[in-house]
Coordinates of C-alpha atoms in Angstrom, one line a residue:
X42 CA 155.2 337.1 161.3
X43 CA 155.7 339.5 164.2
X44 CA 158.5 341.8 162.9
X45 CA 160.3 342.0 159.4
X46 CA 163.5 343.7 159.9
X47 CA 164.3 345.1 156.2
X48 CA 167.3 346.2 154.3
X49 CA 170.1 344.8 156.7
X50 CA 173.4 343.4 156.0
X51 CA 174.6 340.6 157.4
X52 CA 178.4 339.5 158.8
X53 CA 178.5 336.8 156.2
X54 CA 176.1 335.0 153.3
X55 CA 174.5 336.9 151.0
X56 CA 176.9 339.1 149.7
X57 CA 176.4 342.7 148.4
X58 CA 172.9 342.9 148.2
X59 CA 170.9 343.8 151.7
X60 CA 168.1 341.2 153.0
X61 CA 164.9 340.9 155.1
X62 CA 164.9 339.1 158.6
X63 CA 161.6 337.9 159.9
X64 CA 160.8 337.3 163.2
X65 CA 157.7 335.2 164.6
X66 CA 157.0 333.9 167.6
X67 CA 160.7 336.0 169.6
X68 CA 162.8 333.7 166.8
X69 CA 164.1 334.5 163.2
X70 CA 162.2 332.4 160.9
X71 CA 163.0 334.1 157.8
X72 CA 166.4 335.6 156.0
X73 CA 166.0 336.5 152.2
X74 CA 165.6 339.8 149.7
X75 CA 162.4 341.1 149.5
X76 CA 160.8 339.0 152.1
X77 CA 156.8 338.9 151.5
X78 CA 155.1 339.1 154.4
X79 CA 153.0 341.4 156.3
X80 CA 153.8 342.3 159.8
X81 CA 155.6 345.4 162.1
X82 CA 158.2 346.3 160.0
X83 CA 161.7 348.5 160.9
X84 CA 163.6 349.5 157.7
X85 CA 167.5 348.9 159.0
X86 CA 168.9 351.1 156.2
X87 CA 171.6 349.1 155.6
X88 CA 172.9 348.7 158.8
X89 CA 175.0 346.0 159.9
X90 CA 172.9 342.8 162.0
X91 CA 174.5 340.4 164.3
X92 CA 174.4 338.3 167.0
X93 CA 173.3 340.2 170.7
X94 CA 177.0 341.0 172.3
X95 CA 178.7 339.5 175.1
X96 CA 180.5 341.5 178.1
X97 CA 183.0 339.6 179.5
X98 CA 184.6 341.4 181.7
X99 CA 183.1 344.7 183.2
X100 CA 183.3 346.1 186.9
X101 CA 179.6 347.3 188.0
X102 CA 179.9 347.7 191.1
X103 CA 182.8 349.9 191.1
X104 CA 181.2 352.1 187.7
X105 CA 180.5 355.5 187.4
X106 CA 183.2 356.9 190.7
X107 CA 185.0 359.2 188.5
X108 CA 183.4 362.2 190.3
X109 CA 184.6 360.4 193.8
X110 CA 188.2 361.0 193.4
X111 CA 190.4 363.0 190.5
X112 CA 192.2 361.3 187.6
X113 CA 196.0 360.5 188.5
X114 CA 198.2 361.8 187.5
X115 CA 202.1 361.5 186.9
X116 CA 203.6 357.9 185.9
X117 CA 203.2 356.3 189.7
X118 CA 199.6 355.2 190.1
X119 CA 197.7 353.5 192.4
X120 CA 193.5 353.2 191.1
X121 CA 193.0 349.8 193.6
X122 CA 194.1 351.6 197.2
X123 CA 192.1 354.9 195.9
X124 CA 188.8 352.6 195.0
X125 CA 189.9 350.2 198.2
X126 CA 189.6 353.6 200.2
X127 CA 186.0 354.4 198.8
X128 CA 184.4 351.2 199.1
X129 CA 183.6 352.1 203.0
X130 CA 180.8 354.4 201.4
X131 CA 179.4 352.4 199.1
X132 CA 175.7 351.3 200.4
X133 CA 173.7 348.8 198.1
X134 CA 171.4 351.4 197.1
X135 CA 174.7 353.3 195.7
X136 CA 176.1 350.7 194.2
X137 CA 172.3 349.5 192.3
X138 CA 171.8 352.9 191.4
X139 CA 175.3 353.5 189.5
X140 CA 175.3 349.8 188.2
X141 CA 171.9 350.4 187.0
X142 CA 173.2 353.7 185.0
X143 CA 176.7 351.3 183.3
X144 CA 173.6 348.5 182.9
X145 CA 171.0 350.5 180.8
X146 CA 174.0 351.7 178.5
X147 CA 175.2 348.6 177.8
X148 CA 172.1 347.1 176.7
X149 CA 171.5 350.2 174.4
X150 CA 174.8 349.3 173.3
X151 CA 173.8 345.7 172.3
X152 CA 175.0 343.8 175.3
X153 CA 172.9 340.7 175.5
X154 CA 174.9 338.5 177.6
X155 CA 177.2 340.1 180.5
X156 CA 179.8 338.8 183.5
X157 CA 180.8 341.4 185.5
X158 CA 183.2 341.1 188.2
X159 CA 182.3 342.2 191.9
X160 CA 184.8 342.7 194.8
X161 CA 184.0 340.6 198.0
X162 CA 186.3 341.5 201.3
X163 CA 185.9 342.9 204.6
X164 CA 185.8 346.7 203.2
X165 CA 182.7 346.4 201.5
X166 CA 181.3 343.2 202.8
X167 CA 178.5 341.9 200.2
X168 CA 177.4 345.1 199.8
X169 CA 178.2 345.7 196.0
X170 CA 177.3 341.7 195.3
X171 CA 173.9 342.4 196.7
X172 CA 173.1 346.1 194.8
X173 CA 174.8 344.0 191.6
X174 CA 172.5 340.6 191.8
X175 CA 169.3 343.2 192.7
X176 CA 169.6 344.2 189.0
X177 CA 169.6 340.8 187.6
X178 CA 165.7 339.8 187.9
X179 CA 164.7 343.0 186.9
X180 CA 166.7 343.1 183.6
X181 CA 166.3 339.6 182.8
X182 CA 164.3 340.4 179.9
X183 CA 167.0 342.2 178.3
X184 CA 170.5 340.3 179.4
X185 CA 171.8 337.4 181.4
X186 CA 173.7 338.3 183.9
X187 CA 176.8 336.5 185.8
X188 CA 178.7 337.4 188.8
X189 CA 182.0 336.8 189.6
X190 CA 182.9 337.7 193.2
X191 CA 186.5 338.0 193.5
X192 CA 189.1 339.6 196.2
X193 CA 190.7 342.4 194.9
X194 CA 192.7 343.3 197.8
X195 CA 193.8 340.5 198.5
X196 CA 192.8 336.8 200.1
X197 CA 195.6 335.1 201.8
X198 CA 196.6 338.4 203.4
X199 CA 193.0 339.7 204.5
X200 CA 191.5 337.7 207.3
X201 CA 187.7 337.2 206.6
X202 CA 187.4 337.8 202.7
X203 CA 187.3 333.9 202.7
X204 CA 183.9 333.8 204.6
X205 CA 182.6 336.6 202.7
X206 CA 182.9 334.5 199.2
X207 CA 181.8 331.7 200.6
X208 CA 178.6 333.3 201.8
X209 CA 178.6 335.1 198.3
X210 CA 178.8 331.4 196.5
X211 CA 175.8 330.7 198.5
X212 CA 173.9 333.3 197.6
X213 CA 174.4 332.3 193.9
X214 CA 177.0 333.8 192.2
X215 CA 178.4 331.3 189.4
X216 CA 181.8 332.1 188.9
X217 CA 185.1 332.8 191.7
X218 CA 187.7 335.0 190.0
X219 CA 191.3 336.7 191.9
X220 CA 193.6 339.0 191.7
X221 CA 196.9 337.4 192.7
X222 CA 198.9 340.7 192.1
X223 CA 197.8 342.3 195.1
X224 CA 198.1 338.8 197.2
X225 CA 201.1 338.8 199.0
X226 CA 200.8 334.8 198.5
X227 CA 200.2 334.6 194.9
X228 CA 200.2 330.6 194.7
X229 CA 198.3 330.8 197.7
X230 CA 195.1 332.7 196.5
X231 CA 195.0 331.1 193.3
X232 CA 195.0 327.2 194.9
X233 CA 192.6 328.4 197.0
X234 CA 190.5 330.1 194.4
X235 CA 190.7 326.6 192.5
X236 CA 189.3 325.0 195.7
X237 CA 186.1 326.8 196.2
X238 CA 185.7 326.7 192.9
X239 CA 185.5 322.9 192.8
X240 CA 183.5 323.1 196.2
X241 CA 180.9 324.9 194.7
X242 CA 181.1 323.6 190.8
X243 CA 181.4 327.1 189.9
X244 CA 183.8 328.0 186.8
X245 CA 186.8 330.4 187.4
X246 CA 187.6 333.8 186.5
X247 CA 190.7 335.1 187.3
X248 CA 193.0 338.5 186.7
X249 CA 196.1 337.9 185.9
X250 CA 199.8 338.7 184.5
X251 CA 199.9 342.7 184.6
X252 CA 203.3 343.7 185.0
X253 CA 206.2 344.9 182.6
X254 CA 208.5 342.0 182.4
X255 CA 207.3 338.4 181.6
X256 CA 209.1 337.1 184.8
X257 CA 207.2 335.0 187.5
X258 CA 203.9 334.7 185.1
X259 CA 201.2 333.1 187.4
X260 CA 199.4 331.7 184.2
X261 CA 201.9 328.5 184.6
X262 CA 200.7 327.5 188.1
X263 CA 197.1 328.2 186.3
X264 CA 197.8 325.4 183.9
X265 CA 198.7 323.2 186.4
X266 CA 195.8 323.3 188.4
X267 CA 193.6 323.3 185.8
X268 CA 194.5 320.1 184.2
X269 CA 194.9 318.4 187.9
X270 CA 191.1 319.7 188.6
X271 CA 190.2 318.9 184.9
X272 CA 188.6 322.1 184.6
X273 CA 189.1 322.6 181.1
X274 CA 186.8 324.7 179.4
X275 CA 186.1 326.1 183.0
X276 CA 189.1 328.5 183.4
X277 CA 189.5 332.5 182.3
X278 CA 192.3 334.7 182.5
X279 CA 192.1 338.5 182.3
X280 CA 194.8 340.6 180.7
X281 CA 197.6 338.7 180.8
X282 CA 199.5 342.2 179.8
X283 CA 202.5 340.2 180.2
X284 CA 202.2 338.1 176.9
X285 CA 203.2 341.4 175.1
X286 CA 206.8 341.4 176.5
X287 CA 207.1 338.2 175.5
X288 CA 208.8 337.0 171.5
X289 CA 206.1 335.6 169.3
X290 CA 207.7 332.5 169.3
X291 CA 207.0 332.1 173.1
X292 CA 203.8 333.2 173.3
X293 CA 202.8 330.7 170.6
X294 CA 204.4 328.0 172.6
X295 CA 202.2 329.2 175.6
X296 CA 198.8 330.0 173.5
X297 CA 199.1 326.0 172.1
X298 CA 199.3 324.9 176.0
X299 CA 196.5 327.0 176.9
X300 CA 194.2 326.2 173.6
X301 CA 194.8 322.7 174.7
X302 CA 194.2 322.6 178.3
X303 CA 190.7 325.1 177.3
X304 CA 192.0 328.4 179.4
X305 CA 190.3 331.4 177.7
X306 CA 191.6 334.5 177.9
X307 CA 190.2 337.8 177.9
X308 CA 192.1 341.1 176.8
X309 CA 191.2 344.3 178.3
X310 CA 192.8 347.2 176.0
X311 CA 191.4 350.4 177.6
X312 CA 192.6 349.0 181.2
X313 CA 196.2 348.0 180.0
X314 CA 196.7 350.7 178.0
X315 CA 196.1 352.7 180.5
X316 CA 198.6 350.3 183.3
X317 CA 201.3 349.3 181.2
X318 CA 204.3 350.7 180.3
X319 CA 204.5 353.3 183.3
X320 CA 208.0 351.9 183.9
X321 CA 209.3 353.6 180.6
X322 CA 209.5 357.2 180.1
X323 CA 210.8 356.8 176.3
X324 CA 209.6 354.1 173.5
X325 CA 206.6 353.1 175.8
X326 CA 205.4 349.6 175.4
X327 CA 201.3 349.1 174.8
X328 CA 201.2 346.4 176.9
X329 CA 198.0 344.4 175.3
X330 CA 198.2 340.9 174.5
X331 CA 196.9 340.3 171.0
X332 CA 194.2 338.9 170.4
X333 CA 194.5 338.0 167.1
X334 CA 197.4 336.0 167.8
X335 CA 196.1 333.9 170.4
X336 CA 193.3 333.0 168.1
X337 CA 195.1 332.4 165.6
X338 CA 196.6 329.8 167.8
X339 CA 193.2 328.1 168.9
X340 CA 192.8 330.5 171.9
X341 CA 189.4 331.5 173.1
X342 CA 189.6 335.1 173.2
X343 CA 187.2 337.7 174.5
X344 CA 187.7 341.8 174.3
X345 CA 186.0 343.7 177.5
X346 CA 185.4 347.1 179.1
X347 CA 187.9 346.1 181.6
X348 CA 188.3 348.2 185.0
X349 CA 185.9 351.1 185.7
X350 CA 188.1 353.0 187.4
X351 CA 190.9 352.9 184.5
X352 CA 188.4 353.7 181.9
X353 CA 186.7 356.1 183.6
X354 CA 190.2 358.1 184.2
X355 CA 190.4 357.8 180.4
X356 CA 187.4 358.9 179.5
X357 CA 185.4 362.8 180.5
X358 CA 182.0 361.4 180.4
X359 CA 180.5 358.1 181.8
X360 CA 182.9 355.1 181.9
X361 CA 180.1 352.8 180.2
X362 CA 179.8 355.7 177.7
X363 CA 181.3 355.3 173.9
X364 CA 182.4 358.6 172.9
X365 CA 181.8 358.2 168.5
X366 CA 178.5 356.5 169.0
X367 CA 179.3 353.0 168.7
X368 CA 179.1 349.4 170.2
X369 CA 181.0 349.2 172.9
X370 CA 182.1 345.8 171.8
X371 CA 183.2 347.0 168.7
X372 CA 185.2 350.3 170.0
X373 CA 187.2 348.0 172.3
X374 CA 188.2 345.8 169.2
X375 CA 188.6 348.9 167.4
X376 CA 191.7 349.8 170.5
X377 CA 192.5 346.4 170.6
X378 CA 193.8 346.3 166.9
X379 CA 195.4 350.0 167.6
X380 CA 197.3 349.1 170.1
X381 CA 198.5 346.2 167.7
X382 CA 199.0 347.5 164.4
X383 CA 196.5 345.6 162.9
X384 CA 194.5 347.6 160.0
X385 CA 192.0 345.3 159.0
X386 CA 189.1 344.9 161.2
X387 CA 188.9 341.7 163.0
X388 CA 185.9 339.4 161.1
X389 CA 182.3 340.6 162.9
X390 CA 181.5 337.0 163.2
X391 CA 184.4 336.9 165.6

């Protein structure tokens, strides 16, 4: 053997008593108490052993800008038009270097497996896809990395972010997300988001549903296309803030549909927690879906990072930066069941 990891717990089997994991050849060949072997060996101390993490749902490109502008303040915000205004500046060599910085720290944090989402439109041109796909050979010995190139700004009302994802699908990114909020043709952008996604067989990624009421929910039309395309399996949605003003009994109805049709959905706590609810200046709403919930429904949930920019206002230090010390994974489950009431920890195998 190569390494014998010793005195580790594991998420489930063997109960109570802590066990050895060897490693030969980069594989685990080996999980039992007092393993006898001889090899490089790192004495865990009890610490907890899982799977390498996945990152969902991160913003590299736009990380690490909290010194650009000040935190806002006051209930009216507006983080897009304030990043929309920076992006002129950003050069690939500013956006590797501050990728780079989010990068390292989320592989220290475990991160294994990452898809983080890069804005694409006539501000910034493909100059945050090409400092964010720079970094993948170079760190391909640590984490996979996939790129979504989405519009934030818009894509129906901003004449050549069309071209610029296009060229961006070229070049290899595997996934086309959206952000029909800030589309003044929501159905547009998202049918057209569904047809370059089935020109270019790449899967979907797309933000949706942040808002305070559960009125004109885009995640319907989403449905649609996605069994007419038969992109099951295929489709994300992001946040979907919306399902929390919604009665249980109506987001169950809507979780079977989507467990059916095989639309994920990833929930962003520190990003809606920090958007929602700025309607209400008494008895403020959270405004995170829960995940539990939706699993519990046979939803394919995810927690992420979320927005930079939100979670950087949030937080004094780096946004990629975990304040007590632990996984990142695990602090965002950690808000995630706050934010729900939940006391018990969600199971580390899921």
């Amino acid at each position: 053997m190569d390494l014998i990891v010793r005195n580790v717990r594991l998420a489930n089997g063997f109960p109570g008593e802590p066990v050895d994991i060897g490693v030969a050849g980069g594989k685990i060949v080996a999980i039992e108490r007092g393993l006898a072997a001889t090899a490089q060996t790192y004495d865990a101390g009890g610490c907890l052993a899982c799977a390498g993490l996945v990152e969902t749902h991160i913003h590299l490109d736009k990380s690490r800008i909290i010194d650009r502008f000040p935190p806002e303040r006051g209930r009216e915000i507006s983080p897009m038009q304030q990043v929309a205004a920076l992006k002129k500046e950003f050069t690939v060599e500013d956006v590797r270097s501050r990728a780079e910085r989010t990068l390292t720290e989320c592989i220290l944090n475990g991160a294994t497996r990452m898809r983080t989402q890069v804005e694409v439109d006539p501000g910034i041109g493909l100059r945050g896809f090409e400092g964010v796909h720079s970094l993948i050979a170079d760190y391909k010995w640590a984490i996979d990395i996939e790129i979504c190139v989405f519009p934030q700004d818009g894509l129906t009302n901003y004449p050549g972010t069309e071209e610029l994802l296009v060229e961006a699908l070229k070049r290899g990114a595997k996934v086309i997300g959206g952000a029909p909020r800030y589309d003044t043709d929501h159905d547009g952008q998202i049918r057209r988001i569904f047809g370059l996604a089935r020109e270019f067989d790449v899967d979907i990624d797309i933000h949706l549903d942040v808002g305070n009421t559960p009125e004109a929910m885009d995640i319907h039309l989403v449905s649609r296309l996605t069994e007419e395309h038969r992109r099951g399996g295929r489709v994300v949605v992001g946040h979907m803030a919306k399902l929390s003003t919604m009665p249980p009994h109506e987001v169950a109805v809507l979780a079977r549909r989507l467990a059916d049709i095989g639309i994920a959905v990833t929930v962003l706590p520190a990003t809606d927690l920090y958007l929602m609810g700025r309607d209400q200046d008494h008895n403020v709403r959270r405004g995170v879906a829960d995940a539990n919930f939706l699993v519990e429904h046979g939803v394919n949930c995810s927690l992420a990072e979320g927005g930079r920019e939100a979670v950087a206002a949030m937080l004094t230090r780096g946004a990629a930066e975990c304040p007590e010390g632990i996984l990142q994974a695990l602090g965002q489950g950690d808000i995630a069941l706050a934010a729900q009431h939940h006391m018990g920890m969600l199971e580390a195998r899921i």
